Amino acid sequence: MSGFSFSLFALMSLGLVGVVVCGNFSRDDFPSGFSFGASSSAYQTEGAANEDGRTPSIWDTFTHAGYVKGATGDRASDGYHKYKEDVQLMAETGLDAYRFTISWSRLIPNGRGPINPKGLQYYNNLINELISHGIQPHVALHHFDLPEILEDEYGGWVSRKIIKDFTEYANVCFREFGDRVKHWTTISEANAFSLSGYDWGVTPPRRCSYPYGNCSRGDSTTEAYIAAHHILLSHASAYRLYEKNYKDKQHGFVGITIIAHAFVPLTDSKEDEIATKRANEFFIGWFLHPLTFGDYLPLMKKSAGSKIPAFTVQESESVTGSLNFLGLNYYFAVNIKHIPRTLPPEKRDVKADIGIQLLATKNITSQFEYPITPWYLAEILEYVKQHYYNPLIYIYENGQKTRHNSTLEDWPRIEYLHAHIGTILDSIRNGSNVKGYFTWSFLDCFELIDGYESSYGLYYVDFDDPELRRQPKLSAYWYSHFLKRKGITMDI
Ligand SMILES: *[C@@H]1O[C@H](CO)[C@@H](O)[C@H](O)[C@H]1NC(C)=O
Ligand SMILES: *[C@@H]1O[C@H](CO)[C@@H](O)[C@H](O)[C@H]1NC(C)=O
Ligand SMILES: *[C@@H]1O[C@H](CO)[C@@H](O)[C@H](O)[C@H]1NC(C)=O
Ligand SMILES: *[C@@H]1O[C@H](CO)[C@@H](O)[C@H](O)[C@H]1NC(C)=O
Ligand SMILES: *[C@@H]1O[C@H](CO)[C@@H](O)[C@H](O)[C@H]1NC(C)=O
């Protein structure tokens, strides 16, 4: 369904009462050039998993083995066929920008070599549709979805061979789409992908070892470090390629995206407080320290010892400063408990190296929706500002989870978005260099952990409907009013 009007009548027909002029900030308070948008990812939204020449990614393999409550992204929100309708909705909502990701195995089905003309055409169509509606495309190249063929051939990110293949894939994207795409993220949630895929083994490619996880292959004591190292080298290689061959002509920007959880000490003991500091340094510094200073954090090198791969002088030079912007995703807070480091490094996984245990906060375990804790996002932005020379930042994901089948009147989402957007404004006023905010997600889609049980969309997708009809939730109206400077926010 496309087409909805922003009349008070429409709002009231949704049963909304209490629309008032309030809210202590408006879009005009943000610096000019600030982009507001929404996000999606290929596997979670496109569907058409076996169509037009696409081959499986590690995420297809993961879901088909039943690890996401039996759900898969085979059809997802069918963005592959419905992109025109979706871009129309984005334009009506008033988005400045849209963050989507490219499915590597749709564009280059063998991982390297021939380009799939149908895949190329799909991304060209999507980009052109966005541009013709005045919406800037922000594109990520890898979002947990390496082509399975490269995983099978050499173990994917645990092999150095990935650097060459990733760089060539990036080259194809820059060459084919870079005339229109100006914001490139190489790897989405690089730190989460390394940890949950190679230490805990709870996301693709599901590599880990006992007692840290239950996988059929992998090594939790080393592989997260190795995968992260190859991610950094691949990122830097793509960045340098862009700088050398494309930057002068295309004038775009290349960055990497990490997730920042807010870490909160479990108790007020000194030990938990110090462990929380270590966790913060580690989760952000793992990637940002080498990207800023050319080497891993001293803290990490000390605790992981020889398990941390070393950069050669040349690699260090390539990695240092290979960042036009940092993508930062933020959702919720996690409690940190100090764990003494009794095992030797060769028997420890990453958490054990840091000397921590991560625990869901009581808040998270006791309610379905995320607790609304925007002040932690402000602390993270302040931390990055102070420790890493205040980089340019795009918030590429931030959003509220609700049960998928619950009401269209998604007040918890409105409250969440309002609180976080307001906090970002406060941080900008205090000197943080945030240039854009993208809420996850534009549409309901296939979720990494919950499949179709929870959703984050501004638009509801009825997954039982053969047409996969889209319907605006109240949050879509709220965001749209905010973006269109209608001068109202909901009374929250
Ligand atoms: C909005 O009001 C809240 C609560 O009074 C305050 O904490 C916040 O800093 C204000 N934000 C802006 C951007 O004025
Ligand atoms: C480990 O995974 C296997 C296969 O998925 C399962 O049968 C087994 O129960 C799991 N073991 C534990 C301790 O979770
Ligand atoms: C839990 O959430 C509420 C708001 O939803 C907040 O006031 C409180 O500080 C949160 N607690 C923690 C530990 O984050
Ligand atoms: C939504 O799903 C949950 C869990 O499956 C169920 O308990 C609940 O009754 C459902 N709600 C609606 C409105 O269908
Ligand atoms: C604002 O920035 C200054 C300078 O970086 C810092 O000292 C202060 O703690 C920041 N305020 C907040 C609320 O983060």
CSV table of N, CA and C in Angstrom, one decimal, residues 77-147:
chain,number,residue,atom,x,y,z
A,77,SER,N,10.6,-9.4,3.5
A,77,SER,CA,9.6,-8.4,3.2
A,77,SER,C,9.4,-8.2,1.7
A,78,ASP,N,10.1,-9.1,0.9
A,78,ASP,CA,10.0,-9.0,-0.6
A,78,ASP,C,10.4,-7.7,-1.1
A,79,GLY,N,11.4,-7.0,-0.5
A,79,GLY,CA,11.9,-5.8,-1.0
A,79,GLY,C,12.4,-5.9,-2.4
A,80,TYR,N,12.9,-7.1,-2.8
A,80,TYR,CA,13.4,-7.2,-4.1
A,80,TYR,C,12.4,-6.9,-5.2
A,81,HIS,N,11.1,-7.3,-4.9
A,81,HIS,CA,10.1,-6.9,-5.9
A,81,HIS,C,9.3,-5.7,-5.6
A,82,LYS,N,9.4,-5.2,-4.4
A,82,LYS,CA,8.5,-4.1,-3.9
A,82,LYS,C,9.3,-2.8,-3.7
A,83,TYR,N,10.5,-2.8,-4.3
A,83,TYR,CA,11.3,-1.6,-4.0
A,83,TYR,C,10.7,-0.3,-4.5
A,84,LYS,N,9.9,-0.3,-5.5
A,84,LYS,CA,9.3,1.0,-6.0
A,84,LYS,C,8.3,1.5,-5.0
A,85,GLU,N,7.5,0.6,-4.6
A,85,GLU,CA,6.5,0.9,-3.6
A,85,GLU,C,7.1,1.4,-2.3
A,86,ASP,N,8.2,0.7,-1.9
A,86,ASP,CA,8.9,1.1,-0.6
A,86,ASP,C,9.6,2.5,-0.7
A,87,VAL,N,10.2,2.7,-1.9
A,87,VAL,CA,10.8,4.1,-2.0
A,87,VAL,C,9.7,5.1,-2.0
A,88,GLN,N,8.6,4.8,-2.6
A,88,GLN,CA,7.5,5.8,-2.6
A,88,GLN,C,7.1,6.1,-1.1
A,89,LEU,N,7.0,5.0,-0.3
A,89,LEU,CA,6.7,5.2,1.1
A,89,LEU,C,7.7,6.1,1.8
A,90,MET,N,9.0,5.8,1.5
A,90,MET,CA,10.1,6.6,2.1
A,90,MET,C,9.9,8.1,1.7
A,91,ALA,N,9.6,8.3,0.5
A,91,ALA,CA,9.5,9.7,0.0
A,91,ALA,C,8.3,10.3,0.8
A,92,GLU,N,7.2,9.6,0.9
A,92,GLU,CA,6.0,10.2,1.6
A,92,GLU,C,6.3,10.4,3.1
A,93,THR,N,7.2,9.5,3.6
A,93,THR,CA,7.5,9.7,5.0
A,93,THR,C,8.4,10.9,5.2
A,94,GLY,N,9.1,11.3,4.2
A,94,GLY,CA,10.0,12.4,4.3
A,94,GLY,C,11.5,12.1,4.6
A,95,LEU,N,11.9,10.9,4.3
A,95,LEU,CA,13.3,10.5,4.6
A,95,LEU,C,14.3,11.3,3.7
A,96,ASP,N,15.4,11.7,4.3
A,96,ASP,CA,16.5,12.3,3.5
A,96,ASP,C,17.3,11.2,2.9
A,97,ALA,N,17.4,10.1,3.6
A,97,ALA,CA,18.4,9.1,3.3
A,97,ALA,C,17.9,7.7,3.6
A,98,TYR,N,18.4,6.7,3.0
A,98,TYR,CA,18.1,5.3,3.2
A,98,TYR,C,19.3,4.5,3.3
A,99,ARG,N,19.5,3.7,4.4
A,99,ARG,CA,20.7,2.8,4.5
A,99,ARG,C,20.2,1.4,4.1
A,100,PHE,N,20.8,0.9,3.0
A,100,PHE,CA,20.5,-0.5,2.7
A,100,PHE,C,21.9,-1.2,2.5
A,101,THR,N,21.8,-2.5,2.4
A,101,THR,CA,23.1,-3.2,2.2
A,101,THR,C,23.0,-4.1,0.9
A,102,ILE,N,24.1,-4.3,0.3
A,102,ILE,CA,24.2,-5.1,-0.9
A,102,ILE,C,24.4,-6.5,-0.6
A,103,SER,N,23.7,-7.4,-1.2
A,103,SER,CA,23.9,-8.8,-1.0
A,103,SER,C,25.1,-9.2,-2.0
A,104,TRP,N,26.2,-9.5,-1.4
A,104,TRP,CA,27.4,-9.8,-2.2
A,104,TRP,C,27.1,-11.0,-3.2
A,105,SER,N,26.4,-12.0,-2.6
A,105,SER,CA,26.1,-13.2,-3.4
A,105,SER,C,25.0,-13.0,-4.5
A,106,ARG,N,24.3,-11.9,-4.4
A,106,ARG,CA,23.4,-11.5,-5.5
A,106,ARG,C,24.1,-10.8,-6.6
A,107,LEU,N,25.1,-10.0,-6.2
A,107,LEU,CA,25.9,-9.2,-7.2
A,107,LEU,C,26.9,-10.1,-7.9
A,108,ILE,N,27.6,-10.9,-7.1
A,108,ILE,CA,28.7,-11.7,-7.6
A,108,ILE,C,28.5,-13.1,-7.0
A,109,PRO,N,27.7,-13.9,-7.7
A,109,PRO,CA,27.3,-15.2,-7.1
A,109,PRO,C,28.4,-16.2,-6.8
A,110,ASN,N,29.5,-16.1,-7.4
A,110,ASN,CA,30.6,-17.0,-7.1
A,110,ASN,C,31.6,-16.4,-6.1
A,111,GLY,N,31.2,-15.2,-5.5
A,111,GLY,CA,32.1,-14.5,-4.6
A,111,GLY,C,33.1,-13.7,-5.2
A,112,ARG,N,33.7,-14.2,-6.3
A,112,ARG,CA,34.6,-13.4,-7.1
A,112,ARG,C,34.3,-13.8,-8.6
A,113,GLY,N,34.7,-12.9,-9.5
A,113,GLY,CA,34.5,-13.2,-10.9
A,113,GLY,C,33.3,-12.6,-11.5
A,114,PRO,N,32.5,-13.3,-12.3
A,114,PRO,CA,31.5,-12.6,-13.1
A,114,PRO,C,30.4,-11.9,-12.3
A,115,ILE,N,30.0,-10.8,-12.7
A,115,ILE,CA,28.9,-10.1,-12.1
A,115,ILE,C,27.6,-10.6,-12.6
A,116,ASN,N,26.6,-10.8,-11.7
A,116,ASN,CA,25.3,-11.2,-12.1
A,116,ASN,C,24.5,-10.0,-12.7
A,117,PRO,N,24.1,-10.0,-14.0
A,117,PRO,CA,23.5,-8.8,-14.6
A,117,PRO,C,22.2,-8.5,-13.9
A,118,LYS,N,21.4,-9.5,-13.4
A,118,LYS,CA,20.2,-9.3,-12.7
A,118,LYS,C,20.4,-8.6,-11.4
A,119,GLY,N,21.4,-9.0,-10.7
A,119,GLY,CA,21.8,-8.4,-9.4
A,119,GLY,C,22.2,-6.9,-9.6
A,120,LEU,N,23.0,-6.7,-10.6
A,120,LEU,CA,23.5,-5.4,-11.0
A,120,LEU,C,22.3,-4.5,-11.3
A,121,GLN,N,21.4,-5.0,-12.0
A,121,GLN,CA,20.2,-4.3,-12.4
A,121,GLN,C,19.3,-3.9,-11.2
A,122,TYR,N,19.2,-4.9,-10.3
A,122,TYR,CA,18.3,-4.6,-9.1
A,122,TYR,C,18.9,-3.4,-8.3
A,123,TYR,N,20.2,-3.5,-8.1
A,123,TYR,CA,20.8,-2.4,-7.2
A,123,TYR,C,20.8,-1.0,-8.0
A,124,ASN,N,21.0,-1.1,-9.3
A,124,ASN,CA,20.9,0.1,-10.1
A,124,ASN,C,19.5,0.7,-10.0
A,125,ASN,N,18.5,-0.2,-10.2
A,125,ASN,CA,17.1,0.3,-10.1
A,125,ASN,C,16.8,0.9,-8.8
A,126,LEU,N,17.2,0.2,-7.7
A,126,LEU,CA,16.9,0.7,-6.3
A,126,LEU,C,17.6,2.1,-6.1
A,127,ILE,N,18.8,2.2,-6.5
A,127,ILE,CA,19.6,3.5,-6.3
A,127,ILE,C,18.9,4.6,-7.2
A,128,ASN,N,18.6,4.2,-8.4
A,128,ASN,CA,17.9,5.3,-9.3
A,128,ASN,C,16.6,5.7,-8.7
A,129,GLU,N,15.8,4.7,-8.2
A,129,GLU,CA,14.5,5.1,-7.6
A,129,GLU,C,14.7,6.0,-6.4
A,130,LEU,N,15.7,5.7,-5.6
A,130,LEU,CA,15.9,6.6,-4.4
A,130,LEU,C,16.3,8.0,-4.9
A,131,ILE,N,17.3,8.0,-5.8
A,131,ILE,CA,17.8,9.4,-6.2
A,131,ILE,C,16.7,10.2,-6.9
A,132,SER,N,15.8,9.5,-7.7
A,132,SER,CA,14.8,10.3,-8.3
A,132,SER,C,13.7,10.8,-7.4
A,133,HIS,N,13.7,10.2,-6.1
A,133,HIS,CA,12.8,10.7,-5.1
A,133,HIS,C,13.6,11.6,-4.1
A,134,GLY,N,14.8,12.0,-4.5
A,134,GLY,CA,15.6,12.9,-3.6
A,134,GLY,C,16.1,12.2,-2.3
A,135,ILE,N,16.2,10.9,-2.3
A,135,ILE,CA,16.7,10.2,-1.1
A,135,ILE,C,18.1,9.7,-1.3
A,136,GLN,N,19.0,10.1,-0.4
A,136,GLN,CA,20.4,9.7,-0.6
A,136,GLN,C,20.6,8.2,-0.2
A,137,PRO,N,21.2,7.4,-1.1
A,137,PRO,CA,21.5,6.1,-0.7
A,137,PRO,C,22.8,6.0,0.2
A,138,HIS,N,22.7,5.3,1.3
A,138,HIS,CA,23.9,5.0,2.2
A,138,HIS,C,24.0,3.5,2.1
A,139,VAL,N,25.1,3.0,1.7
A,139,VAL,CA,25.2,1.6,1.4
A,139,VAL,C,26.3,0.8,2.2
A,140,ALA,N,25.9,-0.3,2.7
A,140,ALA,CA,26.9,-1.2,3.4
A,140,ALA,C,27.1,-2.4,2.5
A,141,LEU,N,28.4,-2.8,2.5
A,141,LEU,CA,28.8,-3.9,1.6
A,141,LEU,C,28.6,-5.3,2.2
A,142,HIS,N,28.7,-5.4,3.6
A,142,HIS,CA,28.7,-6.7,4.2
A,142,HIS,C,27.9,-6.5,5.5
A,143,HIS,N,26.9,-7.3,5.7
A,143,HIS,CA,26.0,-7.3,6.9
A,143,HIS,C,25.7,-8.7,7.3
A,144,PHE,N,26.7,-9.4,7.9
A,144,PHE,CA,26.6,-10.8,8.3
A,144,PHE,C,26.3,-11.8,7.2
A,145,ASP,N,26.6,-11.4,5.9
A,145,ASP,CA,26.1,-12.2,4.8
A,145,ASP,C,27.2,-12.5,3.7
A,146,LEU,N,28.3,-13.0,4.2
A,146,LEU,CA,29.4,-13.4,3.2
A,146,LEU,C,28.8,-14.5,2.3
A,147,PRO,N,29.2,-14.5,1.0
A,147,PRO,CA,28.8,-15.6,0.2
A,147,PRO,C,29.3,-17.0,0.7
